Structure formats: C-alpha cells, structure tokens
mmCIF file with all atom_site columns, C-alpha atoms in Angstrom:
data_model
loop_
_atom_site.group_PDB
_atom_site.id
_atom_site.type_symbol
_atom_site.label_atom_id
_atom_site.label_alt_id
_atom_site.label_comp_id
_atom_site.label_asym_id
_atom_site.label_entity_id
_atom_site.label_seq_id
_atom_site.pdbx_PDB_ins_code
_atom_site.Cartn_x
_atom_site.Cartn_y
_atom_site.Cartn_z
_atom_site.occupancy
_atom_site.B_iso_or_equiv
_atom_site.pdbx_formal_charge
_atom_site.auth_seq_id
_atom_site.auth_comp_id
_atom_site.auth_asym_id
_atom_site.auth_atom_id
_atom_site.pdbx_PDB_model_num
ATOM 1   C CA . MET J 1 1   ? 0.000   0.000  0.000   1.00 0.00 ? 1   MET J CA 1
ATOM 2   C CA . ILE J 1 2   ? 1.297   3.473  -0.916  1.00 0.00 ? 2   ILE J CA 1
ATOM 3   C CA . ARG J 1 3   ? 1.425   5.703  2.142   1.00 0.00 ? 3   ARG J CA 1
ATOM 4   C CA . PRO J 1 4   ? 0.657   9.420  1.993   1.00 0.00 ? 4   PRO J CA 1
ATOM 5   C CA . LYS J 1 5   ? 3.780   11.437 1.184   1.00 0.00 ? 5   LYS J CA 1
ATOM 6   C CA . GLY J 1 6   ? 2.518   14.932 1.844   1.00 0.00 ? 6   GLY J CA 1
ATOM 7   C CA . PHE J 1 7   ? 1.358   17.672 -0.464  1.00 0.00 ? 7   PHE J CA 1
ATOM 8   C CA . ARG J 1 8   ? 4.665   18.712 -2.038  1.00 0.00 ? 8   ARG J CA 1
ATOM 9   C CA . ALA J 1 9   ? 6.032   15.236 -2.770  1.00 0.00 ? 9   ALA J CA 1
ATOM 10  C CA . ALA J 1 10  ? 2.687   14.064 -4.110  1.00 0.00 ? 10  ALA J CA 1
ATOM 11  C CA . ASN J 1 11  ? 2.364   17.108 -6.382  1.00 0.00 ? 11  ASN J CA 1
ATOM 12  C CA . LYS J 1 12  ? 5.896   16.645 -7.667  1.00 0.00 ? 12  LYS J CA 1
ATOM 13  C CA . ARG J 1 13  ? 5.280   12.969 -8.470  1.00 0.00 ? 13  ARG J CA 1
ATOM 14  C CA . TYR J 1 14  ? 1.993   13.892 -10.161 1.00 0.00 ? 14  TYR J CA 1
ATOM 15  C CA . LEU J 1 15  ? 3.589   16.562 -12.380 1.00 0.00 ? 15  LEU J CA 1
ATOM 16  C CA . MET J 1 16  ? 6.446   14.187 -13.291 1.00 0.00 ? 16  MET J CA 1
ATOM 17  C CA . ILE J 1 17  ? 3.851   11.993 -14.990 1.00 0.00 ? 17  ILE J CA 1
ATOM 18  C CA . PHE J 1 18  ? 1.286   14.600 -16.063 1.00 0.00 ? 18  PHE J CA 1
ATOM 19  C CA . VAL J 1 19  ? 3.582   16.989 -17.980 1.00 0.00 ? 19  VAL J CA 1
ATOM 20  C CA . PRO J 1 20  ? 5.398   14.443 -20.199 1.00 0.00 ? 20  PRO J CA 1
ATOM 21  C CA . MET J 1 21  ? 2.245   12.387 -20.768 1.00 0.00 ? 21  MET J CA 1
ATOM 22  C CA . MET J 1 22  ? 0.240   15.456 -21.789 1.00 0.00 ? 22  MET J CA 1
ATOM 23  C CA . ALA J 1 23  ? 3.068   16.451 -24.157 1.00 0.00 ? 23  ALA J CA 1
ATOM 24  C CA . LEU J 1 24  ? 3.150   12.896 -25.556 1.00 0.00 ? 24  LEU J CA 1
ATOM 25  C CA . TYR J 1 25  ? -0.635  12.891 -25.978 1.00 0.00 ? 25  TYR J CA 1
ATOM 26  C CA . CYS J 1 26  ? -0.568  16.199 -27.886 1.00 0.00 ? 26  CYS J CA 1
ATOM 27  C CA . ALA J 1 27  ? 2.350   15.070 -30.054 1.00 0.00 ? 27  ALA J CA 1
ATOM 28  C CA . ALA J 1 28  ? 0.727   11.691 -30.819 1.00 0.00 ? 28  ALA J CA 1
ATOM 29  C CA . LEU J 1 29  ? -2.592  13.337 -31.644 1.00 0.00 ? 29  LEU J CA 1
ATOM 30  C CA . ILE J 1 30  ? -0.999  15.908 -33.987 1.00 0.00 ? 30  ILE J CA 1
ATOM 31  C CA . PHE J 1 31  ? 1.155   13.214 -35.608 1.00 0.00 ? 31  PHE J CA 1
ATOM 32  C CA . ALA J 1 32  ? -1.789  10.849 -36.109 1.00 0.00 ? 32  ALA J CA 1
ATOM 33  C CA . MET J 1 33  ? -4.052  13.530 -37.555 1.00 0.00 ? 33  MET J CA 1
ATOM 34  C CA . THR J 1 34  ? -1.329  14.973 -39.805 1.00 0.00 ? 34  THR J CA 1
ATOM 35  C CA . PHE J 1 35  ? 0.577   11.964 -41.103 1.00 0.00 ? 35  PHE J CA 1
ATOM 36  C CA . ILE J 1 36  ? -1.745  8.950  -40.888 1.00 0.00 ? 36  ILE J CA 1
ATOM 37  C CA . ASP J 1 37  ? -4.607  8.563  -43.321 1.00 0.00 ? 37  ASP J CA 1
ATOM 38  C CA . MET J 1 38  ? -7.073  6.449  -41.346 1.00 0.00 ? 38  MET J CA 1
ATOM 39  C CA . LYS J 1 39  ? -8.748  5.231  -44.546 1.00 0.00 ? 39  LYS J CA 1
ATOM 40  C CA . THR J 1 40  ? -5.642  3.866  -46.251 1.00 0.00 ? 40  THR J CA 1
ATOM 41  C CA . ALA J 1 41  ? -3.117  3.235  -43.426 1.00 0.00 ? 41  ALA J CA 1
ATOM 42  C CA . SER J 1 42  ? -2.330  -0.303 -42.288 1.00 0.00 ? 42  SER J CA 1
ATOM 43  C CA . ALA J 1 43  ? -4.069  -1.811 -39.268 1.00 0.00 ? 43  ALA J CA 1
ATOM 44  C CA . ALA J 1 44  ? -0.762  -1.677 -37.378 1.00 0.00 ? 44  ALA J CA 1
ATOM 45  C CA . ALA J 1 45  ? -0.365  2.064  -38.056 1.00 0.00 ? 45  ALA J CA 1
ATOM 46  C CA . ARG J 1 46  ? -3.943  2.782  -37.026 1.00 0.00 ? 46  ARG J CA 1
ATOM 47  C CA . THR J 1 47  ? -3.558  0.659  -33.878 1.00 0.00 ? 47  THR J CA 1
ATOM 48  C CA . GLY J 1 48  ? -0.314  2.443  -33.027 1.00 0.00 ? 48  GLY J CA 1
ATOM 49  C CA . ALA J 1 49  ? -1.935  5.818  -33.516 1.00 0.00 ? 49  ALA J CA 1
ATOM 50  C CA . ALA J 1 50  ? -4.896  4.895  -31.320 1.00 0.00 ? 50  ALA J CA 1
ATOM 51  C CA . LEU J 1 51  ? -2.663  3.542  -28.549 1.00 0.00 ? 51  LEU J CA 1
ATOM 52  C CA . GLY J 1 52  ? -0.229  6.447  -28.873 1.00 0.00 ? 52  GLY J CA 1
ATOM 53  C CA . VAL J 1 53  ? -3.052  8.856  -28.149 1.00 0.00 ? 53  VAL J CA 1
ATOM 54  C CA . SER J 1 54  ? -4.973  6.859  -25.546 1.00 0.00 ? 54  SER J CA 1
ATOM 55  C CA . LEU J 1 55  ? -2.201  5.341  -23.395 1.00 0.00 ? 55  LEU J CA 1
ATOM 56  C CA . PRO J 1 56  ? -0.842  8.753  -22.248 1.00 0.00 ? 56  PRO J CA 1
ATOM 57  C CA . LEU J 1 57  ? -4.374  9.636  -21.170 1.00 0.00 ? 57  LEU J CA 1
ATOM 58  C CA . ALA J 1 58  ? -4.589  6.374  -19.223 1.00 0.00 ? 58  ALA J CA 1
ATOM 59  C CA . ALA J 1 59  ? -1.280  7.271  -17.559 1.00 0.00 ? 59  ALA J CA 1
ATOM 60  C CA . ILE J 1 60  ? -2.651  10.712 -16.636 1.00 0.00 ? 60  ILE J CA 1
ATOM 61  C CA . LEU J 1 61  ? -5.737  9.106  -15.059 1.00 0.00 ? 61  LEU J CA 1
ATOM 62  C CA . TRP J 1 62  ? -3.484  6.736  -13.110 1.00 0.00 ? 62  TRP J CA 1
ATOM 63  C CA . SER J 1 63  ? -1.369  9.703  -11.935 1.00 0.00 ? 63  SER J CA 1
ATOM 64  C CA . ILE J 1 64  ? -4.530  11.437 -10.706 1.00 0.00 ? 64  ILE J CA 1
ATOM 65  C CA . MET J 1 65  ? -5.429  8.353  -8.648  1.00 0.00 ? 65  MET J CA 1
ATOM 66  C CA . ARG J 1 66  ? -1.880  8.212  -7.253  1.00 0.00 ? 66  ARG J CA 1
ATOM 67  C CA . LEU J 1 67  ? -2.082  11.912 -6.366  1.00 0.00 ? 67  LEU J CA 1
ATOM 68  C CA . VAL J 1 68  ? -5.320  11.226 -4.505  1.00 0.00 ? 68  VAL J CA 1
ATOM 69  C CA . ARG J 1 69  ? -3.637  8.447  -2.505  1.00 0.00 ? 69  ARG J CA 1
ATOM 70  C CA . GLU J 1 70  ? -0.497  10.404 -1.681  1.00 0.00 ? 70  GLU J CA 1
ATOM 71  C CA . THR J 1 71  ? -1.537  14.015 -1.165  1.00 0.00 ? 71  THR J CA 1
ATOM 72  C CA . ASP J 1 72  ? -2.606  15.748 2.045   1.00 0.00 ? 72  ASP J CA 1
ATOM 73  C CA . GLU J 1 73  ? -5.966  14.850 3.562   1.00 0.00 ? 73  GLU J CA 1
ATOM 74  C CA . TYR J 1 74  ? -7.943  17.971 2.628   1.00 0.00 ? 74  TYR J CA 1
ATOM 75  C CA . THR J 1 75  ? -6.737  17.920 -0.979  1.00 0.00 ? 75  THR J CA 1
ATOM 76  C CA . ARG J 1 76  ? -7.610  14.204 -1.096  1.00 0.00 ? 76  ARG J CA 1
ATOM 77  C CA . LEU J 1 77  ? -11.124 14.972 0.118   1.00 0.00 ? 77  LEU J CA 1
ATOM 78  C CA . ARG J 1 78  ? -11.587 17.683 -2.518  1.00 0.00 ? 78  ARG J CA 1
ATOM 79  C CA . GLN J 1 79  ? -10.178 15.480 -5.269  1.00 0.00 ? 79  GLN J CA 1
ATOM 80  C CA . LEU J 1 80  ? -12.411 12.555 -4.286  1.00 0.00 ? 80  LEU J CA 1
ATOM 81  C CA . GLN J 1 81  ? -15.444 14.836 -4.206  1.00 0.00 ? 81  GLN J CA 1
ATOM 82  C CA . ALA J 1 82  ? -14.590 16.188 -7.672  1.00 0.00 ? 82  ALA J CA 1
ATOM 83  C CA . LEU J 1 83  ? -13.941 12.701 -9.065  1.00 0.00 ? 83  LEU J CA 1
ATOM 84  C CA . SER J 1 84  ? -17.157 11.307 -7.610  1.00 0.00 ? 84  SER J CA 1
ATOM 85  C CA . GLU J 1 85  ? -19.205 14.285 -8.844  1.00 0.00 ? 85  GLU J CA 1
ATOM 86  C CA . ALA J 1 86  ? -17.713 13.901 -12.322 1.00 0.00 ? 86  ALA J CA 1
ATOM 87  C CA . GLY J 1 87  ? -18.407 10.157 -12.244 1.00 0.00 ? 87  GLY J CA 1
ATOM 88  C CA . VAL J 1 88  ? -22.018 10.633 -11.169 1.00 0.00 ? 88  VAL J CA 1
ATOM 89  C CA . MET J 1 89  ? -22.689 13.388 -13.716 1.00 0.00 ? 89  MET J CA 1
ATOM 90  C CA . LEU J 1 90  ? -21.053 11.366 -16.502 1.00 0.00 ? 90  LEU J CA 1
ATOM 91  C CA . THR J 1 91  ? -23.064 8.264  -15.597 1.00 0.00 ? 91  THR J CA 1
ATOM 92  C CA . ALA J 1 92  ? -26.267 10.315 -15.688 1.00 0.00 ? 92  ALA J CA 1
ATOM 93  C CA . LEU J 1 93  ? -25.221 11.714 -19.075 1.00 0.00 ? 93  LEU J CA 1
ATOM 94  C CA . VAL J 1 94  ? -24.481 8.210  -20.375 1.00 0.00 ? 94  VAL J CA 1
ATOM 95  C CA . PHE J 1 95  ? -27.939 7.005  -19.302 1.00 0.00 ? 95  PHE J CA 1
ATOM 96  C CA . VAL J 1 96  ? -29.753 9.983  -20.849 1.00 0.00 ? 96  VAL J CA 1
ATOM 97  C CA . LEU J 1 97  ? -27.834 9.955  -24.138 1.00 0.00 ? 97  LEU J CA 1
ATOM 98  C CA . GLY J 1 98  ? -27.706 6.143  -24.223 1.00 0.00 ? 98  GLY J CA 1
ATOM 99  C CA . PHE J 1 99  ? -31.482 5.786  -24.021 1.00 0.00 ? 99  PHE J CA 1
ATOM 100 C CA . MET J 1 100 ? -31.963 8.600  -26.531 1.00 0.00 ? 100 MET J CA 1
ATOM 101 C CA . GLU J 1 101 ? -29.676 6.660  -28.879 1.00 0.00 ? 101 GLU J CA 1
ATOM 102 C CA . ARG J 1 102 ? -31.506 3.376  -28.237 1.00 0.00 ? 102 ARG J CA 1
ATOM 103 C CA . PHE J 1 103 ? -34.904 4.966  -28.895 1.00 0.00 ? 103 PHE J CA 1
ATOM 104 C CA . ASN J 1 104 ? -33.617 6.618  -32.098 1.00 0.00 ? 104 ASN J CA 1
ATOM 105 C CA . VAL J 1 105 ? -34.046 10.145 -30.803 1.00 0.00 ? 105 VAL J CA 1
ATOM 106 C CA . ILE J 1 106 ? -30.425 11.112 -31.565 1.00 0.00 ? 106 ILE J CA 1
ATOM 107 C CA . PRO J 1 107 ? -27.729 9.557  -33.790 1.00 0.00 ? 107 PRO J CA 1
ATOM 108 C CA . ASP J 1 108 ? -25.001 7.340  -32.313 1.00 0.00 ? 108 ASP J CA 1
ATOM 109 C CA . ILE J 1 109 ? -22.370 9.222  -30.313 1.00 0.00 ? 109 ILE J CA 1
ATOM 110 C CA . PRO J 1 110 ? -18.704 8.166  -30.577 1.00 0.00 ? 110 PRO J CA 1
ATOM 111 C CA . LEU J 1 111 ? -17.783 6.391  -27.330 1.00 0.00 ? 111 LEU J CA 1
ATOM 112 C CA . PHE J 1 112 ? -14.443 8.154  -26.908 1.00 0.00 ? 112 PHE J CA 1
ATOM 113 C CA . LEU J 1 113 ? -16.202 11.510 -26.437 1.00 0.00 ? 113 LEU J CA 1
ATOM 114 C CA . PHE J 1 114 ? -17.131 10.394 -22.921 1.00 0.00 ? 114 PHE J CA 1
ATOM 115 C CA . GLY J 1 115 ? -13.417 10.627 -22.029 1.00 0.00 ? 115 GLY J CA 1
ATOM 116 C CA . PRO J 1 116 ? -13.126 14.370 -22.691 1.00 0.00 ? 116 PRO J CA 1
ATOM 117 C CA . ALA J 1 117 ? -16.592 14.747 -21.135 1.00 0.00 ? 117 ALA J CA 1
ATOM 118 C CA . PHE J 1 118 ? -15.252 13.183 -17.917 1.00 0.00 ? 118 PHE J CA 1
ATOM 119 C CA . PHE J 1 119 ? -12.296 15.588 -17.800 1.00 0.00 ? 119 PHE J CA 1
ATOM 120 C CA . PHE J 1 120 ? -14.633 18.516 -18.473 1.00 0.00 ? 120 PHE J CA 1
ATOM 121 C CA . LEU J 1 121 ? -16.986 17.448 -15.657 1.00 0.00 ? 121 LEU J CA 1
ATOM 122 C CA . TYR J 1 122 ? -14.011 16.857 -13.337 1.00 0.00 ? 122 TYR J CA 1
ATOM 123 C CA . GLY J 1 123 ? -12.866 20.435 -13.983 1.00 0.00 ? 123 GLY J CA 1
ATOM 124 C CA . PHE J 1 124 ? -16.436 21.688 -13.609 1.00 0.00 ? 124 PHE J CA 1
ATOM 125 C CA . ALA J 1 125 ? -16.681 19.972 -10.205 1.00 0.00 ? 125 ALA J CA 1
ATOM 126 C CA . HIS J 1 126 ? -13.457 21.703 -9.117  1.00 0.00 ? 126 HIS J CA 1
ATOM 127 C CA . VAL J 1 127 ? -14.841 25.094 -10.187 1.00 0.00 ? 127 VAL J CA 1
ATOM 128 C CA . ARG J 1 128 ? -18.000 24.359 -8.179  1.00 0.00 ? 128 ARG J CA 1
ATOM 129 C CA . GLN J 1 129 ? -15.826 23.599 -5.139  1.00 0.00 ? 129 GLN J CA 1
ATOM 130 C CA . ILE J 1 130 ? -13.985 26.911 -5.541  1.00 0.00 ? 130 ILE J CA 1
ATOM 131 C CA . LEU J 1 131 ? -17.365 28.655 -5.640  1.00 0.00 ? 131 LEU J CA 1
ATOM 132 C CA . GLY J 1 132 ? -18.347 26.759 -2.476  1.00 0.00 ? 132 GLY J CA 1
ATOM 133 C CA . LYS J 1 133 ? -21.030 24.638 -4.099  1.00 0.00 ? 133 LYS J CA 1
ATOM 134 C CA . THR J 1 134 ? -21.673 20.932 -3.786  1.00 0.00 ? 134 THR J CA 1
ATOM 135 C CA . VAL J 1 135 ? -24.144 18.584 -5.422  1.00 0.00 ? 135 VAL J CA 1
ATOM 136 C CA . MET V 2 1   ? -15.026 22.924 15.280  1.00 0.00 ? 1   MET V CA 1
ATOM 137 C CA . GLU V 2 2   ? -13.523 26.243 16.358  1.00 0.00 ? 2   GLU V CA 1
ATOM 138 C CA . ASN V 2 3   ? -9.780  26.730 16.632  1.00 0.00 ? 3   ASN V CA 1
ATOM 139 C CA . THR V 2 4   ? -7.166  29.362 17.390  1.00 0.00 ? 4   THR V CA 1
ATOM 140 C CA . ILE V 2 5   ? -4.823  28.618 14.516  1.00 0.00 ? 5   ILE V CA 1
ATOM 141 C CA . ARG V 2 6   ? -5.239  32.021 12.863  1.00 0.00 ? 6   ARG V CA 1
ATOM 142 C CA . THR V 2 7   ? -4.261  33.748 16.134  1.00 0.00 ? 7   THR V CA 1
ATOM 143 C CA . LEU V 2 8   ? -1.343  31.412 16.787  1.00 0.00 ? 8   LEU V CA 1
ATOM 144 C CA . ARG V 2 9   ? -0.146  31.820 13.214  1.00 0.00 ? 9   ARG V CA 1
ATOM 145 C CA . ALA V 2 10  ? -0.313  35.615 13.534  1.00 0.00 ? 10  ALA V CA 1
ATOM 146 C CA . GLU V 2 11  ? 1.731   35.435 16.748  1.00 0.00 ? 11  GLU V CA 1
ATOM 147 C CA . LYS V 2 12  ? 4.451   33.579 14.857  1.00 0.00 ? 12  LYS V CA 1
ATOM 148 C CA . GLY V 2 13  ? 4.195   35.977 11.919  1.00 0.00 ? 13  GLY V CA 1
ATOM 149 C CA . TRP V 2 14  ? 3.581   33.152 9.460   1.00 0.00 ? 14  TRP V CA 1
ATOM 150 C CA . SER V 2 15  ? 1.478   33.394 6.330   1.00 0.00 ? 15  SER V CA 1
ATOM 151 C CA . GLN V 2 16  ? -0.962  30.604 5.494   1.00 0.00 ? 16  GLN V CA 1
ATOM 152 C CA . GLN V 2 17  ? 1.509   29.407 2.846   1.00 0.00 ? 17  GLN V CA 1
ATOM 153 C CA . GLN V 2 18  ? 4.382   29.298 5.358   1.00 0.00 ? 18  GLN V CA 1
ATOM 154 C CA . LEU V 2 19  ? 2.286   27.296 7.805   1.00 0.00 ? 19  LEU V CA 1
ATOM 155 C CA . ALA V 2 20  ? 1.193   24.996 4.990   1.00 0.00 ? 20  ALA V CA 1
ATOM 156 C CA . ASP V 2 21  ? 4.837   24.415 4.017   1.00 0.00 ? 21  ASP V CA 1
ATOM 157 C CA . LEU V 2 22  ? 5.760   23.593 7.622   1.00 0.00 ? 22  LEU V CA 1
ATOM 158 C CA . LEU V 2 23  ? 2.877   21.080 7.841   1.00 0.00 ? 23  LEU V CA 1
ATOM 159 C CA . ASP V 2 24  ? 3.422   19.814 4.265   1.00 0.00 ? 24  ASP V CA 1
ATOM 160 C CA . VAL V 2 25  ? -0.185  20.474 3.292   1.00 0.00 ? 25  VAL V CA 1
ATOM 161 C CA . SER V 2 26  ? -1.731  22.836 0.745   1.00 0.00 ? 26  SER V CA 1
ATOM 162 C CA . ARG V 2 27  ? -2.470  26.472 1.578   1.00 0.00 ? 27  ARG V CA 1
ATOM 163 C CA . GLN V 2 28  ? -6.124  25.673 0.893   1.00 0.00 ? 28  GLN V CA 1
ATOM 164 C CA . SER V 2 29  ? -5.953  23.065 3.674   1.00 0.00 ? 29  SER V CA 1
ATOM 165 C CA . VAL V 2 30  ? -4.724  25.635 6.174   1.00 0.00 ? 30  VAL V CA 1
ATOM 166 C CA . ASN V 2 31  ? -7.415  28.080 5.077   1.00 0.00 ? 31  ASN V CA 1
ATOM 167 C CA . ALA V 2 32  ? -10.149 25.434 5.336   1.00 0.00 ? 32  ALA V CA 1
ATOM 168 C CA . ILE V 2 33  ? -9.023  24.445 8.849   1.00 0.00 ? 33  ILE V CA 1
ATOM 169 C CA . GLU V 2 34  ? -8.706  28.067 10.024  1.00 0.00 ? 34  GLU V CA 1
ATOM 170 C CA . THR V 2 35  ? -12.188 28.965 8.785   1.00 0.00 ? 35  THR V CA 1
ATOM 171 C CA . GLY V 2 36  ? -13.731 25.842 10.301  1.00 0.00 ? 36  GLY V CA 1
ATOM 172 C CA . LYS V 2 37  ? -14.719 24.384 6.912   1.00 0.00 ? 37  LYS V CA 1
ATOM 173 C CA . TYR V 2 38  ? -12.617 21.308 7.586   1.00 0.00 ? 38  TYR V CA 1
ATOM 174 C CA . ASP V 2 39  ? -11.650 19.531 10.792  1.00 0.00 ? 39  ASP V CA 1
ATOM 175 C CA . PRO V 2 40  ? -8.184  17.970 10.580  1.00 0.00 ? 40  PRO V CA 1
ATOM 176 C CA . SER V 2 41  ? -7.488  14.322 11.271  1.00 0.00 ? 41  SER V CA 1
ATOM 177 C CA . LEU V 2 42  ? -5.920  13.399 14.596  1.00 0.00 ? 42  LEU V CA 1
ATOM 178 C CA . PRO V 2 43  ? -2.378  13.055 13.112  1.00 0.00 ? 43  PRO V CA 1
ATOM 179 C CA . LEU V 2 44  ? -2.618  16.492 11.492  1.00 0.00 ? 44  LEU V CA 1
ATOM 180 C CA . ALA V 2 45  ? -4.081  18.004 14.672  1.00 0.00 ? 45  ALA V CA 1
ATOM 181 C CA . PHE V 2 46  ? -1.113  16.591 16.601  1.00 0.00 ? 46  PHE V CA 1
ATOM 182 C CA . ALA V 2 47  ? 1.290   18.010 14.004  1.00 0.00 ? 47  ALA V CA 1
ATOM 183 C CA . ILE V 2 48  ? -0.334  21.447 14.368  1.00 0.00 ? 48  ILE V CA 1
ATOM 184 C CA . ALA V 2 49  ? -0.197  21.243 18.156  1.00 0.00 ? 49  ALA V CA 1
ATOM 185 C CA . ARG V 2 50  ? 3.479   20.232 18.102  1.00 0.00 ? 50  ARG V CA 1
ATOM 186 C CA . LEU V 2 51  ? 4.337   23.041 15.722  1.00 0.00 ? 51  LEU V CA 1
ATOM 187 C CA . PHE V 2 52  ? 2.761   25.654 18.018  1.00 0.00 ? 52  PHE V CA 1
ATOM 188 C CA . GLU V 2 53  ? 4.008   23.827 21.152  1.00 0.00 ? 53  GLU V CA 1
ATOM 189 C CA . ARG V 2 54  ? 0.492   23.601 22.599  1.00 0.00 ? 54  ARG V CA 1
ATOM 190 C CA . GLN V 2 55  ? -1.935  20.906 23.651  1.00 0.00 ? 55  GLN V CA 1
ATOM 191 C CA . ILE V 2 56  ? -4.550  19.941 21.066  1.00 0.00 ? 56  ILE V CA 1
ATOM 192 C CA . GLU V 2 57  ? -7.301  21.119 23.443  1.00 0.00 ? 57  GLU V CA 1
ATOM 193 C CA . ASP V 2 58  ? -5.662  24.545 23.613  1.00 0.00 ? 58  ASP V CA 1
ATOM 194 C CA . ILE V 2 59  ? -6.028  24.917 19.845  1.00 0.00 ? 59  ILE V CA 1
ATOM 195 C CA . PHE V 2 60  ? -9.238  23.069 19.001  1.00 0.00 ? 60  PHE V CA 1
ATOM 196 C CA . ASP V 2 61  ? -12.552 23.520 20.780  1.00 0.00 ? 61  ASP V CA 1
ATOM 197 C CA . ASP V 2 62  ? -15.471 21.219 20.031  1.00 0.00 ? 62  ASP V CA 1
ATOM 198 C CA . GLY V 2 63  ? -17.770 23.430 22.108  1.00 0.00 ? 63  GLY V CA 1
ATOM 199 C CA . ARG V 2 64  ? -18.208 20.859 24.873  1.00 0.00 ? 64  ARG V CA 1
ATOM 200 C CA . ARG V 2 65  ? -15.704 22.156 27.371  1.00 0.00 ? 65  ARG V CA 1
ATOM 201 C CA . ALA V 2 66  ? -18.004 24.933 28.557  1.00 0.00 ? 66  ALA V CA 1
ATOM 202 C CA . ALA V 2 67  ? -20.690 22.347 29.294  1.00 0.00 ? 67  ALA V CA 1
ATOM 203 C CA . GLU V 2 68  ? -18.263 20.337 31.393  1.00 0.00 ? 68  GLU V CA 1
#
C-alpha cells in the first residue's frame, strides 16, 4: 500500500507523470491527424496511432489516482469529491444519451467523447468547489 | 469545530503558505481548517499542536468544554 507522502512530494510525483504524458498525448494526436490517413493506413499504423493517443491519457488518469492516494488529507477529500461528482454526472449523461440513442431520438455518439466529457466534468466539479457549491 | 490557529499563526508571523509548508499540506488546507470548513485528522491536529508547542485542546474547541 502506498502511504501518503505529503502535499509537495505528491504534487511533484503527479507533475512528473502529467507533464510528459500530456506532451506525448498532444504530439501523438498531432502526428496521427497529420501523417496517418485512417482510410488507407495499415491496421498496425492505425492501432499504433490509437494507442499512442490513448495510453498517455490512461497514464494521466493513473497519476490522478496516485495523487489522490499520496496528497494531504484535505486535498484528497476535494479530489475525491470532484472525481465522484464527475463520475455521477457522466453516468447520468451516459444514461440519458444512451437511451436517446436506443430509442432513435439522436444519432449514435462516438464512445471516446465520454473521455473528454469526464475531464470537463471533473474540472467543472473543481470550479464548483472553488465557488463553495456541492451537489 | 472552532480553533485558534489564525491567532497562533499571527503570533508567529507566518502566512498561510508558510504554515502549509511547515505542515506539508496545501495552503487551501490551512485556510479550510482556520475557517472551520474542515476539521483535521488526529495526526494532522497533533502536528499542528506540536508546531505551536500547545496541547490539542488549547487549539481546538469542540464546544463541549463549557458544558463540562
């Protein structure tokens, strides 16, 4: 079990993963969209592009969870509240849009859009905390 | 829970950030504790008490001492 390391050490370890992984994500996304034609490229190239973009995001999510485990108690509480709010709001969104899709009210929505939606809601929950609001 | 951290911090001449650095917590944590928005865990309360060289009861008041 990872023991709490305190605010500064936890933040440092978080940024050591977040900054390079975000840079890698941006570079992989730009490279994939600029140099790989998804209609004509080989399956290996398309797979590589997909993993090159998605694995850094997975690493960032893992670093967020590690930050939550290692940081100081109040920051952990705020992070857990933001994560749980984002999770609840995203789940509600999935249900609403999912049933609208199933009942042919709206066209199919690409699954990967729920990833950015989660990060948006996570940020939104943090803004709500700053404003002193909770669900 | 009420506490005297703001007063004790002022006596030492520390900013919230300086106190946060000494406790290895975020400045927001110090602010939340000072304003009573958040009650610290027992280990953190002990760390605060040690830093100010006081007893925990001298810093934190749960409002029951008057009743006793």
